[in-house]
Amino acid sequence: MPSRADITYFGAGPALLPTPVLAHAAEALLNYKDTGLGIAEHSHRSQYAADIINQAKADLATYLDIPDDYEVLFMQGGGSGEFSATVYNLVGAWVARKKVEILKQMGAQSEEGADSEELVSRLKKAVDTDLKLDYLVTGGWSLKAYQEAGRLLGPEYTNLAVDSRTVNDGKFGKIPDESAWKLSKEAAMVYYCDNETVDGVEFPEFPKSLGPDSNGVAPIVVADMSSNILSRRIPVETFSVIFFGAQKNLGSTGVTVVIIKKNLLPPACPQPSPALLRKLGLPVPPVIFSYETIAKNNSLYNTLSIFDVFIAGQVLKQLLTTFPDKVDGQQAVANQKAEAIYSALEAYPNIYKIVPDKSVRSRMNICFRVTAGGDTAGAEAKFLQGATAQGLTGLKGHRSVGGIRASNYNSIPLAGALKLVDFIEKFAQMAPDIVLAAK
Ligand SMILES: Cc1ncc(COP(=O)(O)O)c(C=O)c1O
């Protein structure tokens, strides 16, 4: 029976967690701070819970250099929950802004001072003609988010600004040149997924066309960073919302983090009332998906899994201790590991085919096929079998695309990545024999 030390797990999420973090968590689960009670049993209203949340928020802000005009929320519902939450909240913020604009046009100081029928009718017209949510669809997860927006609002409110499949024979694997993006004017949000976990596609940097225009006006940018957060420096100030499930680079499944610019929250931007949204024919957000509600309650509107926040906090502490230069230090290691794996694959073009285009290769999810001997399915089965025998597990590609996927998250040590490199090389050197022998 293998021990933890024998296994390097390349699963895409839930992902490997650092052993010292788990050892500490195991103790905390039984008896937290000598209270005779475990951390999963203490009340989420206790001072212990508040301290864990506040420390994790502070450490995340330190590690990523999150500016003061951003709030950090711990939510539930996973990345998929955020596909819906972003729609509700950003549509709400758009309506709130339009309302202020229309009240100004009407010469009214406040909603009370306006003829409410006139206000609603003008707002409804604005919704019908101008409300648009832009989606850059570059892989399976942004596609799901786009589809969810269409399901909640109606497809007439969504704009497929980018569909990567149109430039890559119907498959994901490239990102069209920015000059071809069809962005709307004043979209309620421009949504994209920074790293597509299934397809191995990562934006190489923040897209230039989402930055401020010549008048300094920038679009409202929302990004799913579920599978590459904490692995590279991000210009937080260019985003309105960044969200990520914890279960890849941050911690255990069960909490989802939202980093949100405060200008989307009260007092700057109070969400429209349910009554107004109903009059406009727009969906009313479930209260647990309301950023305003979660922010007002410091993430404790309802029972949050404090144990999962504790794990996330421990991972952040370990990152801050290991990398005095914070995310830049981790970024250097992540890049080094990814380069080593890609170089090993590139060295054997007759054996391996890297799936995405070189310009958008993910540093986190390295997707490739084993084409040796012309029998891809047979060669991949042999590759997985041989890797498992070496303690290299979790390498099977996502069920929707097949192939091999090495998820190179932060918890994979350099030595683990190099062990995979070694196996890639050894397998390539004997691959034709293996595949022929299997026939
Ligand atoms: C990039 C990305 N976004 C969203 C999700 C969905 O997350 P969840 O399963 O927590 O809903 C995943 C899941 O793997 C993902 O990789």
Short mmCIF file of C-alpha atoms and ligand atoms in Angstrom, two decimals:
data_model
loop_
_atom_site.label_atom_id
_atom_site.label_comp_id
_atom_site.label_asym_id
_atom_site.label_seq_id
_atom_site.Cartn_x
_atom_site.Cartn_y
_atom_site.Cartn_z
CA MET A 1 0.00 0.00 0.00
CA PRO A 2 1.56 3.35 -1.00
CA SER A 3 2.07 6.12 1.51
CA ARG A 4 1.49 9.82 0.72
CA ALA A 5 5.21 10.23 0.17
CA ASP A 6 5.13 7.65 -2.66
CA ILE A 7 2.45 9.46 -4.66
CA THR A 8 2.58 12.59 -6.77
CA TYR A 9 -1.05 13.31 -7.61
CA PHE A 10 -1.67 15.37 -10.76
CA GLY A 11 -5.49 15.41 -10.47
CA ALA A 12 -7.26 18.53 -11.72
CA GLY A 13 -9.30 19.17 -8.59
CA PRO A 14 -9.76 18.32 -5.86
CA ALA A 15 -6.00 18.59 -5.95
CA LEU A 16 -3.08 17.54 -3.83
CA LEU A 17 -2.76 19.44 -0.56
CA PRO A 18 0.54 20.00 1.25
CA THR A 19 1.08 17.24 3.81
CA PRO A 20 2.06 19.60 6.69
CA VAL A 21 -1.20 21.50 6.14
CA LEU A 22 -3.21 18.29 6.33
CA ALA A 23 -1.31 17.08 9.40
CA HIS A 24 -2.08 20.35 11.18
CA ALA A 25 -5.70 20.26 9.99
CA ALA A 26 -6.09 16.72 11.30
CA GLU A 27 -5.11 17.90 14.77
CA ALA A 28 -7.40 20.93 14.52
CA LEU A 29 -10.25 18.69 13.48
CA LEU A 30 -9.97 16.80 16.76
CA ASN A 31 -9.07 19.54 19.19
CA TYR A 32 -8.73 23.15 18.11
CA LYS A 33 -6.54 25.35 20.30
CA ASP A 34 -6.96 23.03 23.33
CA THR A 35 -10.68 23.65 23.52
CA GLY A 36 -11.50 19.94 23.50
CA LEU A 37 -13.60 20.62 20.40
CA GLY A 38 -12.64 20.36 16.74
CA ILE A 39 -12.62 23.25 14.31
CA ALA A 40 -15.50 21.76 12.31
CA GLU A 41 -17.60 21.71 15.49
CA HIS A 42 -17.03 25.26 16.75
CA SER A 43 -19.75 27.75 15.92
CA HIS A 44 -19.29 29.82 12.80
CA ARG A 45 -20.31 32.74 15.06
CA SER A 46 -17.41 32.10 17.47
CA GLN A 47 -14.39 34.36 17.78
CA TYR A 48 -12.32 31.41 16.50
CA ALA A 49 -14.25 31.45 13.24
CA ALA A 50 -14.00 35.23 12.86
CA ASP A 51 -10.24 35.09 13.48
CA ILE A 52 -9.76 32.33 10.90
CA ILE A 53 -11.74 34.27 8.28
CA ASN A 54 -10.03 37.59 8.96
CA GLN A 55 -6.54 36.08 8.94
CA ALA A 56 -7.17 34.19 5.68
CA LYS A 57 -8.49 37.40 4.08
CA ALA A 58 -5.47 39.37 5.26
CA ASP A 59 -3.00 36.70 4.08
CA LEU A 60 -4.67 36.44 0.68
CA ALA A 61 -4.50 40.23 0.34
CA THR A 62 -0.81 40.22 1.29
CA TYR A 63 0.12 37.34 -1.01
CA LEU A 64 -1.66 38.79 -4.06
CA ASP A 65 -1.21 42.49 -3.22
CA ILE A 66 -4.94 43.09 -3.28
CA PRO A 67 -5.61 46.85 -3.07
CA ASP A 68 -7.64 48.29 -0.18
CA ASP A 69 -10.59 49.11 -2.39
CA TYR A 70 -11.36 45.40 -2.79
CA GLU A 71 -13.29 43.07 -0.50
CA VAL A 72 -12.70 39.33 -0.12
CA LEU A 73 -15.75 37.07 0.28
CA PHE A 74 -15.92 33.39 1.17
CA MET A 75 -18.94 31.82 -0.48
CA GLN A 76 -20.43 28.41 -1.23
CA GLY A 77 -21.73 26.89 -4.42
CA GLY A 78 -18.37 26.38 -6.13
CA GLY A 79 -17.23 27.83 -9.42
CA SER A 80 -20.55 26.76 -10.92
CA GLY A 81 -22.41 28.81 -8.30
CA GLU A 82 -20.34 31.80 -9.36
CA PHE A 83 -21.42 31.36 -12.99
CA SER A 84 -24.87 32.32 -11.69
CA ALA A 85 -23.78 34.76 -8.96
CA THR A 86 -21.75 36.90 -11.37
CA VAL A 87 -24.79 37.25 -13.63
CA TYR A 88 -27.18 38.26 -10.85
CA ASN A 89 -24.80 40.70 -9.20
CA LEU A 90 -23.36 42.35 -12.28
CA VAL A 91 -26.78 42.76 -13.89
CA GLY A 92 -27.95 44.28 -10.60
CA ALA A 93 -25.00 46.69 -10.61
CA TRP A 94 -25.76 47.64 -14.21
CA VAL A 95 -29.39 48.40 -13.33
CA ALA A 96 -28.25 50.43 -10.31
CA ARG A 97 -25.94 52.54 -12.51
CA LYS A 98 -28.60 53.02 -15.19
CA LYS A 99 -31.09 54.08 -12.54
CA VAL A 100 -28.77 56.84 -11.33
CA GLU A 101 -28.19 57.94 -14.93
CA ILE A 102 -31.93 58.04 -15.73
CA LEU A 103 -32.81 59.82 -12.47
CA LYS A 104 -30.25 62.46 -13.43
CA GLN A 105 -31.82 62.81 -16.89
CA MET A 106 -35.22 63.18 -15.21
CA GLY A 107 -33.83 65.87 -12.94
CA ALA A 108 -34.79 63.89 -9.83
CA GLN A 109 -32.57 63.82 -6.77
CA SER A 110 -33.70 60.37 -5.64
CA GLU A 111 -35.98 57.49 -6.54
CA GLU A 112 -38.61 58.87 -4.16
CA GLY A 113 -38.51 62.20 -5.95
CA ALA A 114 -39.07 60.59 -9.38
CA ASP A 115 -42.24 59.50 -11.05
CA SER A 116 -41.74 55.81 -10.51
CA GLU A 117 -43.78 54.76 -13.55
CA GLU A 118 -41.61 56.93 -15.77
CA LEU A 119 -38.43 55.63 -14.13
CA VAL A 120 -39.44 51.98 -14.57
CA SER A 121 -40.50 52.51 -18.16
CA ARG A 122 -37.21 54.22 -19.05
CA LEU A 123 -35.23 51.55 -17.22
CA LYS A 124 -37.14 48.78 -18.98
CA LYS A 125 -36.33 50.37 -22.32
CA ALA A 126 -32.65 50.55 -21.37
CA VAL A 127 -32.69 46.88 -20.32
CA ASP A 128 -34.32 45.86 -23.60
CA THR A 129 -31.96 47.81 -25.80
CA ASP A 130 -28.64 48.05 -23.95
CA LEU A 131 -28.20 45.28 -21.38
CA LYS A 132 -25.49 42.90 -22.58
CA LEU A 133 -23.14 40.46 -20.90
CA ASP A 134 -20.03 39.71 -22.93
CA TYR A 135 -18.41 36.28 -22.74
CA LEU A 136 -15.01 35.23 -24.04
CA VAL A 137 -15.51 31.52 -24.57
CA THR A 138 -12.11 29.86 -24.69
CA GLY A 139 -12.86 26.46 -23.20
CA GLY A 140 -15.37 24.23 -21.47
CA TRP A 141 -15.72 26.30 -18.29
CA SER A 142 -16.30 29.68 -19.91
CA LEU A 143 -18.76 27.92 -22.22
CA LYS A 144 -20.69 26.68 -19.18
CA ALA A 145 -20.69 30.18 -17.67
CA TYR A 146 -21.98 31.65 -20.94
CA GLN A 147 -24.72 29.03 -21.14
CA GLU A 148 -25.75 29.72 -17.55
CA ALA A 149 -26.11 33.44 -18.31
CA GLY A 150 -28.37 32.60 -21.24
CA ARG A 151 -30.41 30.25 -19.05
CA LEU A 152 -30.90 32.82 -16.27
CA LEU A 153 -31.48 35.92 -18.35
CA GLY A 154 -32.36 34.77 -21.83
CA PRO A 155 -29.81 34.45 -24.64
CA GLU A 156 -30.78 37.85 -26.04
CA TYR A 157 -28.85 39.47 -23.18
CA THR A 158 -25.62 37.55 -23.78
CA ASN A 159 -22.97 38.35 -26.33
CA LEU A 160 -20.53 35.68 -27.46
CA ALA A 161 -17.67 38.12 -27.92
CA VAL A 162 -15.17 35.33 -28.55
CA ASP A 163 -15.63 31.69 -29.47
CA SER A 164 -12.21 30.09 -29.69
CA ARG A 165 -13.54 27.11 -31.56
CA THR A 166 -14.00 29.26 -34.66
CA VAL A 167 -10.23 29.58 -35.09
CA ASN A 168 -9.25 26.00 -34.23
CA ASP A 169 -11.29 23.56 -36.34
CA GLY A 170 -14.25 23.54 -33.96
CA LYS A 171 -12.16 22.72 -30.89
CA PHE A 172 -10.79 24.74 -28.01
CA GLY A 173 -7.03 25.26 -28.00
CA LYS A 174 -6.38 28.78 -29.31
CA ILE A 175 -7.48 32.30 -28.44
CA PRO A 176 -8.44 34.52 -31.40
CA ASP A 177 -6.47 37.70 -31.89
CA GLU A 178 -7.92 40.54 -29.83
CA SER A 179 -8.67 42.53 -32.99
CA ALA A 180 -11.35 39.92 -33.76
CA TRP A 181 -13.14 40.18 -30.40
CA LYS A 182 -16.68 41.54 -30.63
CA LEU A 183 -17.05 43.43 -27.36
CA SER A 184 -20.25 45.32 -26.61
CA LYS A 185 -20.34 48.96 -25.64
CA GLU A 186 -20.79 49.36 -21.88
CA ALA A 187 -21.41 45.67 -21.18
CA ALA A 188 -22.67 44.79 -17.71
CA MET A 189 -19.55 42.65 -17.60
CA VAL A 190 -16.92 41.07 -19.79
CA TYR A 191 -16.44 37.57 -18.47
CA TYR A 192 -13.55 35.23 -19.12
CA CYS A 193 -11.86 32.18 -17.64
CA ASP A 194 -8.16 32.88 -17.10
CA ASN A 195 -7.21 29.21 -17.18
CA GLU A 196 -9.37 26.57 -18.81
CA THR A 197 -8.80 23.48 -16.70
CA VAL A 198 -10.20 20.94 -19.17
CA ASP A 199 -8.64 22.30 -22.35
CA GLY A 200 -5.27 23.42 -20.98
CA VAL A 201 -5.67 26.98 -22.29
CA GLU A 202 -4.42 29.93 -20.24
CA PHE A 203 -4.47 33.61 -21.11
CA PRO A 204 -0.78 34.54 -21.34
CA GLU A 205 -1.51 37.93 -19.75
CA PHE A 206 -4.32 40.36 -19.02
CA PRO A 207 -5.99 41.12 -22.39
CA LYS A 208 -5.05 44.58 -23.65
CA SER A 209 -8.51 45.33 -25.02
CA LEU A 210 -9.99 44.96 -21.53
CA GLY A 211 -7.85 47.78 -20.18
CA PRO A 212 -8.88 51.45 -20.03
CA ASP A 213 -9.60 53.28 -23.29
CA SER A 214 -8.11 56.65 -24.28
CA ASN A 215 -10.56 58.37 -21.91
CA GLY A 216 -9.49 56.14 -19.03
CA VAL A 217 -12.77 54.23 -19.09
CA ALA A 218 -12.36 50.49 -18.57
CA PRO A 219 -14.86 47.67 -18.99
CA ILE A 220 -16.17 45.75 -16.00
CA VAL A 221 -14.05 42.63 -16.11
CA VAL A 222 -14.98 39.42 -14.31
CA ALA A 223 -12.63 36.44 -14.30
CA ASP A 224 -12.82 32.83 -13.24
CA MET A 225 -9.38 32.01 -11.83
CA SER A 226 -10.37 28.71 -10.23
CA SER A 227 -7.40 26.80 -11.60
CA ASN A 228 -4.55 29.31 -11.74
CA ILE A 229 -5.06 31.65 -8.80
CA LEU A 230 -2.03 32.01 -6.50
CA SER A 231 0.27 30.78 -9.27
CA ARG A 232 1.13 34.11 -10.90
CA ARG A 233 0.90 37.82 -10.31
CA ILE A 234 -2.38 39.33 -11.44
CA PRO A 235 -3.17 42.99 -11.94
CA VAL A 236 -6.06 42.88 -9.43
CA GLU A 237 -6.90 46.54 -10.03
CA THR A 238 -7.96 45.76 -13.62
CA PHE A 239 -10.75 43.44 -12.45
CA SER A 240 -14.14 44.12 -10.94
CA VAL A 241 -14.59 40.53 -9.77
CA ILE A 242 -12.21 37.59 -9.56
CA PHE A 243 -13.56 34.28 -8.29
CA PHE A 244 -12.14 30.84 -7.69
CA GLY A 245 -13.10 27.57 -6.06
CA ALA A 246 -10.62 26.60 -3.37
CA GLN A 247 -10.07 23.02 -4.45
CA LYS A 248 -7.14 23.50 -6.81
CA ASN A 249 -4.52 25.96 -5.61
CA LEU A 250 -6.04 27.21 -2.36
CA GLY A 251 -7.41 24.37 -0.29
CA SER A 252 -10.19 21.87 0.07
CA THR A 253 -13.51 21.74 -1.77
CA GLY A 254 -16.25 23.66 -0.01
CA VAL A 255 -15.45 27.35 -0.20
CA THR A 256 -15.34 29.70 -3.15
CA VAL A 257 -13.52 33.00 -2.93
CA VAL A 258 -14.66 36.24 -4.52
CA ILE A 259 -12.40 39.28 -4.74
CA ILE A 260 -14.68 42.19 -5.55
CA LYS A 261 -14.08 45.86 -6.12
CA LYS A 262 -15.87 47.87 -3.45
CA ASN A 263 -17.44 50.18 -6.01
CA LEU A 264 -19.80 47.28 -6.80
CA LEU A 265 -20.99 47.12 -3.19
CA PRO A 266 -22.95 49.56 -1.01
CA PRO A 267 -22.72 52.40 -0.32
CA ALA A 268 -21.32 53.01 -3.84
CA CYS A 269 -23.66 50.58 -5.55
CA PRO A 270 -26.65 49.22 -3.63
CA GLN A 271 -28.39 46.40 -5.51
CA PRO A 272 -31.84 47.16 -6.95
CA SER A 273 -34.80 45.92 -4.94
CA PRO A 274 -36.46 42.59 -5.85
CA ALA A 275 -39.62 44.56 -6.69
CA LEU A 276 -37.78 46.69 -9.26
CA LEU A 277 -36.03 43.67 -10.79
CA ARG A 278 -39.39 41.93 -11.14
CA LYS A 279 -40.86 44.97 -12.89
CA LEU A 280 -37.92 44.91 -15.30
CA GLY A 281 -38.38 41.20 -15.99
CA LEU A 282 -34.94 40.41 -14.55
CA PRO A 283 -34.15 37.54 -12.15
CA VAL A 284 -33.95 38.19 -8.41
CA PRO A 285 -30.77 36.71 -6.93
CA PRO A 286 -31.06 34.04 -4.25
CA VAL A 287 -29.86 35.75 -1.10
CA ILE A 288 -26.86 33.43 -0.64
CA PHE A 289 -25.55 34.54 -4.03
CA SER A 290 -25.86 38.23 -3.23
CA TYR A 291 -22.36 39.73 -2.90
CA GLU A 292 -23.91 42.62 -0.99
CA THR A 293 -25.37 40.26 1.63
CA ILE A 294 -22.22 38.17 1.97
CA ALA A 295 -20.03 41.28 2.24
CA LYS A 296 -22.30 42.89 4.84
CA ASN A 297 -21.98 39.77 7.01
CA ASN A 298 -18.22 39.28 6.58
CA SER A 299 -18.98 36.00 4.76
CA LEU A 300 -21.12 34.73 7.65
CA TYR A 301 -24.65 35.29 6.40
CA ASN A 302 -25.23 31.57 6.87
CA THR A 303 -23.18 28.59 8.09
CA LEU A 304 -19.84 28.66 6.32
CA SER A 305 -17.45 25.72 6.43
CA ILE A 306 -14.85 27.23 8.72
CA PHE A 307 -12.77 24.08 8.41
CA ASP A 308 -12.33 24.76 4.69
CA VAL A 309 -11.41 28.39 5.36
CA PHE A 310 -8.93 27.12 7.96
CA ILE A 311 -7.27 24.85 5.36
CA ALA A 312 -7.12 27.73 2.88
CA GLY A 313 -5.58 29.91 5.58
CA GLN A 314 -2.93 27.30 6.31
CA VAL A 315 -2.06 26.98 2.62
CA LEU A 316 -1.67 30.77 2.44
CA LYS A 317 0.51 30.81 5.56
CA GLN A 318 2.73 28.16 4.02
CA LEU A 319 3.00 30.11 0.76
CA LEU A 320 3.91 33.30 2.61
CA THR A 321 6.56 31.47 4.64
CA THR A 322 8.03 29.67 1.62
CA PHE A 323 8.03 32.71 -0.67
CA PRO A 324 9.11 35.97 0.99
CA ASP A 325 8.53 37.64 -2.39
CA LYS A 326 4.97 36.28 -2.25
CA VAL A 327 3.23 35.24 -5.47
CA ASP A 328 6.27 36.16 -7.59
CA GLY A 329 8.26 33.40 -5.90
CA GLN A 330 5.56 30.82 -6.50
CA GLN A 331 5.18 32.03 -10.08
CA ALA A 332 8.86 31.34 -10.79
CA VAL A 333 8.52 27.77 -9.51
CA ALA A 334 5.24 27.17 -11.37
CA ASN A 335 6.84 28.36 -14.60
CA GLN A 336 9.93 26.25 -14.07
CA LYS A 337 7.84 23.09 -13.52
CA ALA A 338 5.64 23.78 -16.55
CA GLU A 339 8.61 24.52 -18.80
CA ALA A 340 10.32 21.29 -17.76
CA ILE A 341 7.22 19.20 -18.57
CA TYR A 342 6.51 20.95 -21.89
CA SER A 343 10.17 20.65 -22.95
CA ALA A 344 10.17 16.92 -22.25
CA LEU A 345 7.02 16.53 -24.38
CA GLU A 346 8.40 18.69 -27.19
CA ALA A 347 11.56 16.62 -27.33
CA TYR A 348 9.55 13.64 -28.63
CA PRO A 349 7.18 14.97 -31.32
CA ASN A 350 6.60 11.47 -32.70
CA ILE A 351 5.37 10.24 -29.36
CA TYR A 352 3.53 13.19 -27.80
CA LYS A 353 1.23 15.87 -29.16
CA ILE A 354 0.59 18.88 -26.93
CA VAL A 355 -3.09 19.80 -27.33
CA PRO A 356 -3.33 23.63 -27.11
CA ASP A 357 -1.47 26.08 -29.29
CA LYS A 358 1.91 27.15 -27.91
CA SER A 359 0.73 30.75 -27.49
CA VAL A 360 -1.91 29.80 -24.89
CA ARG A 361 -0.48 26.75 -23.16
CA SER A 362 -1.57 26.49 -19.56
CA ARG A 363 1.13 26.38 -16.92
CA MET A 364 -1.33 24.62 -14.63
CA ASN A 365 -3.11 21.97 -16.73
CA ILE A 366 -0.77 20.40 -19.24
CA CYS A 367 -2.88 18.54 -21.80
CA PHE A 368 -1.31 16.18 -24.32
CA ARG A 369 -1.94 13.06 -26.34
CA VAL A 370 0.32 10.02 -26.63
CA THR A 371 0.27 9.28 -30.32
CA ALA A 372 3.09 6.71 -30.39
CA GLY A 373 2.68 3.90 -32.88
CA GLY A 374 -0.57 5.36 -34.26
CA ASP A 375 -2.65 3.71 -31.53
CA THR A 376 -3.39 6.69 -29.29
CA ALA A 377 -5.88 4.91 -27.02
CA GLY A 378 -3.54 1.97 -26.47
CA ALA A 379 -0.50 4.19 -25.96
CA GLU A 380 -2.34 6.41 -23.48
CA ALA A 381 -3.54 3.41 -21.49
CA LYS A 382 0.06 2.18 -21.31
CA PHE A 383 1.30 5.64 -20.37
CA LEU A 384 -1.19 5.89 -17.50
CA GLN A 385 -0.41 2.37 -16.33
CA GLY A 386 3.34 3.00 -16.36
CA ALA A 387 2.95 6.36 -14.62
CA THR A 388 0.80 4.88 -11.87
CA ALA A 389 3.41 2.21 -11.27
CA GLN A 390 5.86 5.08 -10.61
CA GLY A 391 3.47 6.77 -8.16
CA LEU A 392 2.46 9.42 -10.73
CA THR A 393 -1.33 9.44 -10.53
CA GLY A 394 -4.38 11.51 -11.55
CA LEU A 395 -3.06 11.97 -15.09
CA LYS A 396 -6.13 10.92 -17.07
CA GLY A 397 -7.58 13.75 -19.17
CA HIS A 398 -11.08 15.11 -18.57
CA ARG A 399 -13.79 12.70 -19.70
CA SER A 400 -15.05 15.18 -22.30
CA VAL A 401 -11.75 15.42 -24.19
CA GLY A 402 -9.71 12.34 -23.24
CA GLY A 403 -5.92 12.25 -23.47
CA ILE A 404 -3.52 13.01 -20.65
CA ARG A 405 -3.64 16.01 -18.32
CA ALA A 406 -0.94 16.80 -15.79
CA SER A 407 -2.30 19.36 -13.37
CA ASN A 408 0.74 21.22 -12.23
CA TYR A 409 -0.76 23.07 -9.27
CA ASN A 410 1.25 24.80 -6.55
CA SER A 411 1.21 21.75 -4.28
CA ILE A 412 3.15 19.66 -6.84
CA PRO A 413 6.74 20.01 -5.68
CA LEU A 414 9.49 20.64 -8.20
CA ALA A 415 10.77 17.12 -7.49
CA GLY A 416 7.32 15.70 -8.35
CA ALA A 417 7.24 17.57 -11.67
CA LEU A 418 10.77 16.36 -12.45
CA LYS A 419 9.71 12.79 -11.68
CA LEU A 420 7.01 13.18 -14.31
CA VAL A 421 9.57 14.65 -16.75
CA ASP A 422 11.75 11.61 -16.20
CA PHE A 423 8.84 9.26 -16.84
CA ILE A 424 7.82 11.18 -20.00
CA GLU A 425 11.35 10.74 -21.33
CA LYS A 426 11.69 7.08 -20.38
CA PHE A 427 8.28 6.23 -21.81
CA ALA A 428 9.12 7.98 -25.08
CA GLN A 429 12.36 6.07 -25.36
CA MET A 430 10.56 2.75 -25.14
CA ALA A 431 7.10 3.74 -26.39
CA PRO A 432 7.09 2.10 -29.85
CA ASP A 433 8.10 -1.23 -28.28
CA ILE A 434 5.39 -0.96 -25.62
CA VAL A 435 2.67 -0.12 -28.10
CA LEU A 436 3.72 -2.88 -30.51
CA ALA A 437 3.92 -5.39 -27.67
CA ALA A 438 0.37 -4.48 -26.62
CA LYS A 439 -1.06 -5.26 -30.08
C1 LIG B 1 -11.91 26.93 -14.27
C2 LIG B 1 -13.06 26.28 -13.55
N1 LIG B 1 -14.17 27.00 -13.32
C3 LIG B 1 -15.22 26.47 -12.70
C4 LIG B 1 -15.21 25.16 -12.25
C5 LIG B 1 -16.42 24.60 -11.58
O1 LIG B 1 -16.16 24.49 -10.23
P1 LIG B 1 -17.12 23.70 -9.24
O2 LIG B 1 -16.96 22.25 -9.53
O3 LIG B 1 -16.59 24.09 -7.90
O4 LIG B 1 -18.49 24.18 -9.47
C6 LIG B 1 -14.06 24.38 -12.44
C7 LIG B 1 -14.03 22.99 -11.95
O5 LIG B 1 -13.09 22.26 -12.12
C8 LIG B 1 -12.96 24.95 -13.12
O6 LIG B 1 -11.85 24.25 -13.33
#
